[in-house]
């Protein structure tokens, strides 16, 4: 897993499609949904951590864009 698209495809496997309309909000909601999947033991630890790091990185990038 290397990109936000990969995380979206992981969530899609569980019927989760996230689109709020603002990219940073989408990422935050994906983090919540990913955590729920992990807590429910539907994804393993390595998959969770890989996806979590991608979401954190993308969130940081979006924060930088918003600050200008």
mmCIF file of N, CA and C in Angstrom:
data_model
loop_
_atom_site.group_PDB
_atom_site.id
_atom_site.type_symbol
_atom_site.label_atom_id
_atom_site.label_comp_id
_atom_site.label_asym_id
_atom_site.label_seq_id
_atom_site.Cartn_x
_atom_site.Cartn_y
_atom_site.Cartn_z
ATOM 1 N N UNK A 1 0.851 -1.174 0.000
ATOM 2 C CA UNK A 1 0.000 0.000 0.000
ATOM 3 C C UNK A 1 0.895 1.235 0.000
ATOM 4 N N UNK A 2 0.643 2.121 -0.979
ATOM 5 C CA UNK A 2 1.536 3.258 -1.144
ATOM 6 C C UNK A 2 0.844 4.614 -1.227
ATOM 7 N N UNK A 3 -0.451 4.616 -1.527
ATOM 8 C CA UNK A 3 -1.099 5.902 -1.780
ATOM 9 C C UNK A 3 -2.480 5.967 -1.136
ATOM 10 N N UNK A 4 -3.040 7.154 -1.147
ATOM 11 C CA UNK A 4 -4.390 7.360 -0.626
ATOM 12 C C UNK A 4 -5.388 6.527 -1.421
ATOM 13 N N UNK A 5 -5.150 6.404 -2.715
ATOM 14 C CA UNK A 5 -6.008 5.579 -3.553
ATOM 15 C C UNK A 5 -6.029 4.133 -3.051
ATOM 16 N N UNK A 6 -4.870 3.617 -2.655
ATOM 17 C CA UNK A 6 -4.795 2.249 -2.125
ATOM 18 C C UNK A 6 -5.626 2.110 -0.852
ATOM 19 N N UNK A 7 -5.590 3.113 0.007
ATOM 20 C CA UNK A 7 -6.393 3.083 1.229
ATOM 21 C C UNK A 7 -7.879 3.117 0.863
ATOM 22 N N UNK A 8 -8.238 3.940 -0.114
ATOM 23 C CA UNK A 8 -9.631 3.995 -0.563
ATOM 24 C C UNK A 8 -10.086 2.633 -1.076
ATOM 25 N N UNK A 9 -9.222 1.937 -1.806
ATOM 26 C CA UNK A 9 -9.566 0.620 -2.329
ATOM 27 C C UNK A 9 -9.715 -0.411 -1.206
ATOM 28 N N UNK A 10 -8.892 -0.289 -0.165
ATOM 29 C CA UNK A 10 -9.022 -1.164 1.006
ATOM 30 C C UNK A 10 -10.383 -0.961 1.661
ATOM 31 N N UNK A 11 -10.742 0.287 1.897
ATOM 32 C CA UNK A 11 -12.030 0.580 2.519
ATOM 33 C C UNK A 11 -13.188 0.118 1.629
ATOM 34 N N UNK A 12 -13.017 0.271 0.330
ATOM 35 C CA UNK A 12 -14.058 -0.120 -0.621
ATOM 36 C C UNK A 12 -14.349 -1.623 -0.536
ATOM 37 N N UNK A 13 -13.328 -2.421 -0.209
ATOM 38 C CA UNK A 13 -13.514 -3.867 -0.058
ATOM 39 C C UNK A 13 -14.539 -4.184 1.031
ATOM 40 N N UNK A 14 -14.712 -3.263 1.967
ATOM 41 C CA UNK A 14 -15.649 -3.440 3.069
ATOM 42 C C UNK A 14 -16.926 -2.625 2.863
ATOM 43 N N UNK A 15 -17.098 -2.106 1.654
ATOM 44 C CA UNK A 15 -18.297 -1.344 1.337
ATOM 45 C C UNK A 15 -18.276 0.077 1.852
ATOM 46 N N UNK A 16 -17.080 0.586 2.150
ATOM 47 C CA UNK A 16 -16.948 1.935 2.698
ATOM 48 C C UNK A 16 -16.423 2.863 1.604
ATOM 49 N N UNK A 17 -17.252 3.804 1.214
ATOM 50 C CA UNK A 17 -16.856 4.818 0.236
ATOM 51 C C UNK A 17 -16.988 6.166 0.914
ATOM 52 N N UNK A 18 -15.887 6.900 0.953
ATOM 53 C CA UNK A 18 -15.854 8.171 1.673
ATOM 54 C C UNK A 18 -15.754 9.321 0.679
ATOM 55 N N UNK A 19 -16.733 10.204 0.735
ATOM 56 C CA UNK A 19 -16.651 11.454 -0.010
ATOM 57 C C UNK A 19 -17.481 12.496 0.715
ATOM 58 N N UNK A 20 -16.790 13.392 1.391
ATOM 59 C CA UNK A 20 -17.453 14.462 2.125
ATOM 60 C C UNK A 20 -17.438 15.743 1.286
ATOM 61 N N UNK A 21 -16.421 15.889 0.466
ATOM 62 C CA UNK A 21 -16.352 17.055 -0.408
ATOM 63 C C UNK A 21 -15.107 17.884 -0.199
ATOM 64 N N UNK A 22 -14.470 17.711 0.939
ATOM 65 C CA UNK A 22 -13.221 18.411 1.221
ATOM 66 C C UNK A 22 -12.188 17.330 1.557
ATOM 67 N N UNK A 23 -11.081 17.356 0.853
ATOM 68 C CA UNK A 23 -10.104 16.262 0.953
ATOM 69 C C UNK A 23 -9.656 15.994 2.391
ATOM 70 N N UNK A 24 -9.387 17.011 3.161
ATOM 71 C CA UNK A 24 -8.907 16.790 4.526
ATOM 72 C C UNK A 24 -9.983 16.110 5.382
ATOM 73 N N UNK A 25 -11.238 16.453 5.146
ATOM 74 C CA UNK A 25 -12.331 15.809 5.886
ATOM 75 C C UNK A 25 -12.473 14.355 5.456
ATOM 76 N N UNK A 26 -12.277 14.104 4.164
ATOM 77 C CA UNK A 26 -12.319 12.729 3.661
ATOM 78 C C UNK A 26 -11.248 11.882 4.360
ATOM 79 N N UNK A 27 -10.057 12.432 4.477
ATOM 80 C CA UNK A 27 -8.955 11.710 5.118
ATOM 81 C C UNK A 27 -9.277 11.437 6.584
ATOM 82 N N UNK A 28 -9.824 12.428 7.272
ATOM 83 C CA UNK A 28 -10.174 12.234 8.687
ATOM 84 C C UNK A 28 -11.241 11.153 8.860
ATOM 85 N N UNK A 29 -12.221 11.135 7.977
ATOM 86 C CA UNK A 29 -13.257 10.109 8.047
ATOM 87 C C UNK A 29 -12.686 8.730 7.711
ATOM 88 N N UNK A 30 -11.755 8.683 6.771
ATOM 89 C CA UNK A 30 -11.095 7.410 6.450
ATOM 90 C C UNK A 30 -10.317 6.886 7.652
ATOM 91 N N UNK A 31 -9.689 7.797 8.409
ATOM 92 C CA UNK A 31 -8.972 7.375 9.617
ATOM 93 C C UNK A 31 -9.937 6.741 10.615
ATOM 94 N N UNK A 32 -11.099 7.330 10.783
ATOM 95 C CA UNK A 32 -12.111 6.799 11.708
ATOM 96 C C UNK A 32 -12.580 5.424 11.243
ATOM 97 N N UNK A 33 -12.881 5.304 9.965
ATOM 98 C CA UNK A 33 -13.372 4.030 9.428
ATOM 99 C C UNK A 33 -12.300 2.946 9.503
ATOM 100 N N UNK A 34 -11.052 3.310 9.217
ATOM 101 C CA UNK A 34 -9.951 2.356 9.301
ATOM 102 C C UNK A 34 -9.795 1.839 10.727
ATOM 103 N N UNK A 35 -9.890 2.736 11.703
ATOM 104 C CA UNK A 35 -9.774 2.348 13.108
ATOM 105 C C UNK A 35 -10.895 1.387 13.490
ATOM 106 N N UNK A 36 -12.099 1.645 13.001
ATOM 107 C CA UNK A 36 -13.225 0.742 13.289
ATOM 108 C C UNK A 36 -12.981 -0.648 12.710
ATOM 109 N N UNK A 37 -12.437 -0.702 11.495
ATOM 110 C CA UNK A 37 -12.132 -1.992 10.885
ATOM 111 C C UNK A 37 -11.077 -2.744 11.694
ATOM 112 N N UNK A 38 -10.067 -2.017 12.137
ATOM 113 C CA UNK A 38 -8.997 -2.644 12.926
ATOM 114 C C UNK A 38 -9.527 -3.118 14.277
ATOM 115 N N UNK A 39 -10.297 -2.289 14.951
ATOM 116 C CA UNK A 39 -10.861 -2.663 16.250
ATOM 117 C C UNK A 39 -11.795 -3.868 16.136
ATOM 118 N N UNK A 40 -12.430 -4.003 14.983
ATOM 119 C CA UNK A 40 -13.320 -5.141 14.740
ATOM 120 C C UNK A 40 -12.557 -6.370 14.238
ATOM 121 N N UNK A 41 -11.247 -6.232 14.117
ATOM 122 C CA UNK A 41 -10.346 -7.298 13.661
ATOM 123 C C UNK A 41 -10.628 -7.752 12.226
ATOM 124 N N UNK A 42 -11.065 -6.816 11.414
ATOM 125 C CA UNK A 42 -11.314 -7.117 10.010
ATOM 126 C C UNK A 42 -10.081 -6.875 9.142
ATOM 127 N N UNK A 43 -9.137 -6.075 9.652
ATOM 128 C CA UNK A 43 -7.842 -5.893 8.981
ATOM 129 C C UNK A 43 -6.747 -6.197 9.988
ATOM 130 N N UNK A 44 -5.641 -6.740 9.480
ATOM 131 C CA UNK A 44 -4.538 -7.082 10.388
ATOM 132 C C UNK A 44 -3.714 -5.844 10.752
ATOM 133 N N UNK A 45 -2.841 -6.033 11.700
ATOM 134 C CA UNK A 45 -2.052 -4.916 12.242
ATOM 135 C C UNK A 45 -1.181 -4.252 11.175
ATOM 136 N N UNK A 46 -0.514 -5.064 10.348
ATOM 137 C CA UNK A 46 0.375 -4.504 9.324
ATOM 138 C C UNK A 46 -0.396 -3.666 8.305
ATOM 139 N N UNK A 47 -1.537 -4.166 7.891
ATOM 140 C CA UNK A 47 -2.375 -3.415 6.944
ATOM 141 C C UNK A 47 -2.845 -2.121 7.580
ATOM 142 N N UNK A 48 -3.296 -2.208 8.831
ATOM 143 C CA UNK A 48 -3.756 -1.026 9.558
ATOM 144 C C UNK A 48 -2.653 0.026 9.650
ATOM 145 N N UNK A 49 -1.465 -0.399 10.078
ATOM 146 C CA UNK A 49 -0.374 0.564 10.255
ATOM 147 C C UNK A 49 0.059 1.185 8.933
ATOM 148 N N UNK A 50 0.104 0.390 7.892
ATOM 149 C CA UNK A 50 0.470 0.909 6.581
ATOM 150 C C UNK A 50 -0.536 1.968 6.118
ATOM 151 N N UNK A 51 -1.811 1.637 6.220
ATOM 152 C CA UNK A 51 -2.853 2.584 5.817
ATOM 153 C C UNK A 51 -2.853 3.821 6.702
ATOM 154 N N UNK A 52 -2.645 3.622 8.003
ATOM 155 C CA UNK A 52 -2.644 4.740 8.952
ATOM 156 C C UNK A 52 -1.530 5.728 8.625
ATOM 157 N N UNK A 53 -0.349 5.218 8.294
ATOM 158 C CA UNK A 53 0.769 6.100 7.961
ATOM 159 C C UNK A 53 0.485 6.895 6.687
ATOM 160 N N UNK A 54 -0.125 6.269 5.726
ATOM 161 C CA UNK A 54 -0.493 6.969 4.482
ATOM 162 C C UNK A 54 -1.493 8.084 4.791
ATOM 163 N N UNK A 55 -2.504 7.775 5.600
ATOM 164 C CA UNK A 55 -3.509 8.785 5.943
ATOM 165 C C UNK A 55 -2.896 9.937 6.733
ATOM 166 N N UNK A 56 -1.988 9.637 7.652
ATOM 167 C CA UNK A 56 -1.314 10.706 8.412
ATOM 168 C C UNK A 56 -0.501 11.595 7.488
ATOM 169 N N UNK A 57 0.226 10.970 6.565
ATOM 170 C CA UNK A 57 1.051 11.733 5.614
ATOM 171 C C UNK A 57 0.175 12.644 4.754
ATOM 172 N N UNK A 58 -0.901 12.088 4.210
ATOM 173 C CA UNK A 58 -1.794 12.870 3.359
ATOM 174 C C UNK A 58 -2.477 13.992 4.140
ATOM 175 N N UNK A 59 -2.821 13.721 5.386
ATOM 176 C CA UNK A 59 -3.444 14.753 6.227
ATOM 177 C C UNK A 59 -2.463 15.901 6.449
ATOM 178 N N UNK A 60 -1.216 15.549 6.708
ATOM 179 C CA UNK A 60 -0.182 16.570 6.920
ATOM 180 C C UNK A 60 0.002 17.418 5.649
ATOM 181 N N UNK A 61 -0.015 16.778 4.495
ATOM 182 C CA UNK A 61 0.119 17.495 3.228
ATOM 183 C C UNK A 61 -1.052 18.466 3.048
ATOM 184 N N UNK A 62 -2.260 18.007 3.336
ATOM 185 C CA UNK A 62 -3.441 18.857 3.190
ATOM 186 C C UNK A 62 -3.413 20.037 4.163
ATOM 187 N N UNK A 63 -2.961 19.800 5.384
ATOM 188 C CA UNK A 63 -2.837 20.913 6.337
ATOM 189 C C UNK A 63 -1.899 21.964 5.803
ATOM 190 N N UNK A 64 -0.795 21.531 5.207
ATOM 191 C CA UNK A 64 0.158 22.470 4.605
ATOM 192 C C UNK A 64 -0.457 23.275 3.476
ATOM 193 N N UNK A 65 -1.268 22.634 2.662
ATOM 194 C CA UNK A 65 -1.925 23.330 1.546
ATOM 195 C C UNK A 65 -2.912 24.369 2.068
ATOM 196 N N UNK A 66 -3.626 24.032 3.134
ATOM 197 C CA UNK A 66 -4.620 24.965 3.677
ATOM 198 C C UNK A 66 -3.961 26.188 4.302
ATOM 199 N N UNK A 67 -2.785 25.986 4.897
ATOM 200 C CA UNK A 67 -2.088 27.116 5.522
ATOM 201 C C UNK A 67 -1.447 28.013 4.476
ATOM 202 N N UNK A 68 -1.266 27.452 3.293
ATOM 203 C CA UNK A 68 -0.820 28.253 2.170
ATOM 204 C C UNK A 68 0.629 28.407 2.004
#
